[in-house]
Coordinates of C-alpha atoms in Angstrom, one line a residue:
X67 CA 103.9 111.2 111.8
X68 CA 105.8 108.5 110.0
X69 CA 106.6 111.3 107.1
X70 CA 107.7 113.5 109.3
X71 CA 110.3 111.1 110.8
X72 CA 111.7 110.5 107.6
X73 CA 111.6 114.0 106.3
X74 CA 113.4 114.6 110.3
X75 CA 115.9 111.6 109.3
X76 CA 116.4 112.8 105.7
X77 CA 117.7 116.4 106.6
X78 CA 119.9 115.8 110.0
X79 CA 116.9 116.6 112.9
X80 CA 117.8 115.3 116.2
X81 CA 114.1 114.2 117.6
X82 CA 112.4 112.5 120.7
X83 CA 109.8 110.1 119.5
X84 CA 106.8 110.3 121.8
X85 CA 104.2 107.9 122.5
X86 CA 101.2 108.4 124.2
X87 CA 100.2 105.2 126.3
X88 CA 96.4 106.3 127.6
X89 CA 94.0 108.4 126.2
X90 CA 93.9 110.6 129.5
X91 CA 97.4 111.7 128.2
X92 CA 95.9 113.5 124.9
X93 CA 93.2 114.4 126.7
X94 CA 95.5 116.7 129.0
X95 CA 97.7 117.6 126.2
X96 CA 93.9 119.2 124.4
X97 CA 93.4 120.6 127.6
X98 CA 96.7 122.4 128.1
X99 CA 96.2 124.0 124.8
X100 CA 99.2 122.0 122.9
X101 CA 96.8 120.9 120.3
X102 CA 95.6 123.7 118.2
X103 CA 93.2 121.6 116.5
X104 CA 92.7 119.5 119.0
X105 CA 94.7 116.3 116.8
X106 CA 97.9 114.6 116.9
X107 CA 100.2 114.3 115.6
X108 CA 102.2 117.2 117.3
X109 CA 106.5 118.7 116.2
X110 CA 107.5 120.7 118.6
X111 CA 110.4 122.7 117.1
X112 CA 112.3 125.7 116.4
X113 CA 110.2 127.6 119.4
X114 CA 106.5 126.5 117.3
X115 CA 104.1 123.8 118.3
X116 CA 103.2 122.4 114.9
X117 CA 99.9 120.2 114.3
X118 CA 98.4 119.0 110.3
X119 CA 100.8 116.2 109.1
X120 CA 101.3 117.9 105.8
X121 CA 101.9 121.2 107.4
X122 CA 104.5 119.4 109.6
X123 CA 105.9 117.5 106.4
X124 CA 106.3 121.3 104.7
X125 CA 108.0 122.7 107.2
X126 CA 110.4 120.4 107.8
X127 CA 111.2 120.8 104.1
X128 CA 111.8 123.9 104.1
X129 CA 113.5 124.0 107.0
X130 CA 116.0 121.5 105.8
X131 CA 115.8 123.2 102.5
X132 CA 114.4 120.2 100.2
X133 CA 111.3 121.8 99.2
X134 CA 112.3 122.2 95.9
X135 CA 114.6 125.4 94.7
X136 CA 112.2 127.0 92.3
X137 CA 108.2 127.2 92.7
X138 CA 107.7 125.2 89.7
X139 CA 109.8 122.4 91.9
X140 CA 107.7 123.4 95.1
X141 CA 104.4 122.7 93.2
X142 CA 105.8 119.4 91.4
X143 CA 106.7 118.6 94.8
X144 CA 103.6 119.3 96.5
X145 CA 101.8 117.2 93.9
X146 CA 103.6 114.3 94.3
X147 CA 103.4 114.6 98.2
X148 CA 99.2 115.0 97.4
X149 CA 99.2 111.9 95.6
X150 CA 101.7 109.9 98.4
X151 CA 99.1 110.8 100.9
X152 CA 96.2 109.6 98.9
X153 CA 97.8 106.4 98.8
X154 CA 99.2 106.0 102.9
X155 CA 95.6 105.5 103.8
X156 CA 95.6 102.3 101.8
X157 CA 98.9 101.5 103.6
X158 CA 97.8 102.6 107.1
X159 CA 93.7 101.5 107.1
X160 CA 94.3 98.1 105.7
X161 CA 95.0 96.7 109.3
X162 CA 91.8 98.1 110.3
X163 CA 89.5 96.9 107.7
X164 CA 90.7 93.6 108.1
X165 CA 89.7 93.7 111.7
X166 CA 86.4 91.5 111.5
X167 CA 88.1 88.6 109.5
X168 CA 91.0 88.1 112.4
X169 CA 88.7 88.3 115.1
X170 CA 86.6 85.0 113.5
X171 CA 90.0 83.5 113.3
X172 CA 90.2 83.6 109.6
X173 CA 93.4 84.4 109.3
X174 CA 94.3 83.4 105.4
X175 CA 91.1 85.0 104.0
X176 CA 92.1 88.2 106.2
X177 CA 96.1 88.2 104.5
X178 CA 94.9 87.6 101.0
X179 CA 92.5 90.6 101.2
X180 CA 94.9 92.5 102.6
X181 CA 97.5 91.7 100.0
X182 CA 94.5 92.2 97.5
X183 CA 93.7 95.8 98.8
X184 CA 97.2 96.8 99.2
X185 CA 98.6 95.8 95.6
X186 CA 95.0 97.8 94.4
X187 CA 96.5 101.1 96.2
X188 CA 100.3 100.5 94.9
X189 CA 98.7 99.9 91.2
X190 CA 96.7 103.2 91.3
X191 CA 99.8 105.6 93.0
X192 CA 102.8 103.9 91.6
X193 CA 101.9 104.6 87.8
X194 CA 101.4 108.1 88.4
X195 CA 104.6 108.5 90.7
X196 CA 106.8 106.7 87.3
X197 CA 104.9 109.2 85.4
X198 CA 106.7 112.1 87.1
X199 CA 109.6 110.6 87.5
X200 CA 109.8 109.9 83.8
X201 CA 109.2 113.6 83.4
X202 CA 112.3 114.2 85.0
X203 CA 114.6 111.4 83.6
X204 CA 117.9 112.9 83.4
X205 CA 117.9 113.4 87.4
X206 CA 118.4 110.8 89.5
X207 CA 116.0 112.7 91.8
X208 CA 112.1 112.8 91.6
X209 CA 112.1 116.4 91.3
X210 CA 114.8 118.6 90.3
X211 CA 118.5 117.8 90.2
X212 CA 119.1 117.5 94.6
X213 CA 117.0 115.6 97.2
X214 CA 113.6 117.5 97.9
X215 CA 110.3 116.0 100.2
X216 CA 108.8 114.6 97.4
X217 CA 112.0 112.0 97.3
X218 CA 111.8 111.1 100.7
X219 CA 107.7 110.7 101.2
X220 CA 108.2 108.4 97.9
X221 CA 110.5 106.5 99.6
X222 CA 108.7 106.5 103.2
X223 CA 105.5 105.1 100.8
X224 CA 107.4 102.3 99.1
X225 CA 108.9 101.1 102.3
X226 CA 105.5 101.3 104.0
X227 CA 103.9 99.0 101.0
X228 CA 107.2 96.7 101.2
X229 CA 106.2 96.1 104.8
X230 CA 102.5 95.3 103.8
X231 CA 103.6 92.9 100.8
X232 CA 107.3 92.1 101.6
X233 CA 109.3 91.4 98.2
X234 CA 106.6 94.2 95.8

């Protein structure tokens, strides 16, 4: 959902951010049908009820027309966006695996893992992100010569590891 707020941010979308505060309040939203799959997150927009983060991320990209102008862009796009999400769960689960070490209190072992697993995901994704950015050198962009997703969901990614290791 984090994507999608930037992508929202990025191209002018007004948006209400919604939080659910108890699980009876997905549990109605699967029951009312709102969930297609049955999964959060959920854009409601332009008349649709949108579900699949990447779905949601693509839309809004088109929508806000930075999807990449030809279909060359739209695929180098697409595979940059592939490789950003392969690297958020690195970014998002670290909390999680950590979980153990703060609850015995070991709070400096837990940190310096963390700071161990997270610099292991930004030294697999960040080399191949330069790598296509080097590709398109004479651009100020990632892809193409204008803003498109991929700029944006590189952006959201750095800024999500800066929080995780301040100063990267």
């Amino acid at each position: 959902a984090e994507q999608a707020r930037w992508l929202m941010a990025a191209t002018g979308v007004s948006f209400k951010n919604v939080c659910l505060d108890e699980p009876e309040q997905f549990e109605k939203m699967k029951g009312d049908g709102l969930l297609l799959f049955g999964q959060l997150p959920l854009l409601e927009i332009d008349g649709l009820k949108l579900v699949q983060s990447q779905s949601i991320n693509r839309y809004l990209a088109r929508r806000g027309k930075i999807y990449g102008k030809t279909m060359k862009e739209q695929a180098m796009c697409d595979m940059v966006a592939d490789t950003v999400n392969d690297s958020v769960g690195g970014v998002m689960g670290y909390p999680f695996r950590l979980l153990s070490l703060f609850k015995e209190g070991k709070n400096k072992e837990a940190k310096e893992q963390g700071e161990k697993d997270l610099l292991t995901f930004i030294n697999k994704a960040f080399p191949k992100l330069e790598k296509v950015i080097k590709m398109n050198e004479n651009s100020k962009f990632i892809v193409g010569s204008s803003l498109t997703y991929a700029d944006v969901l590189v952006a959201a990614l750095a800024h999500a590891y800066d929080e995780g290791l301040p100063g990267c």
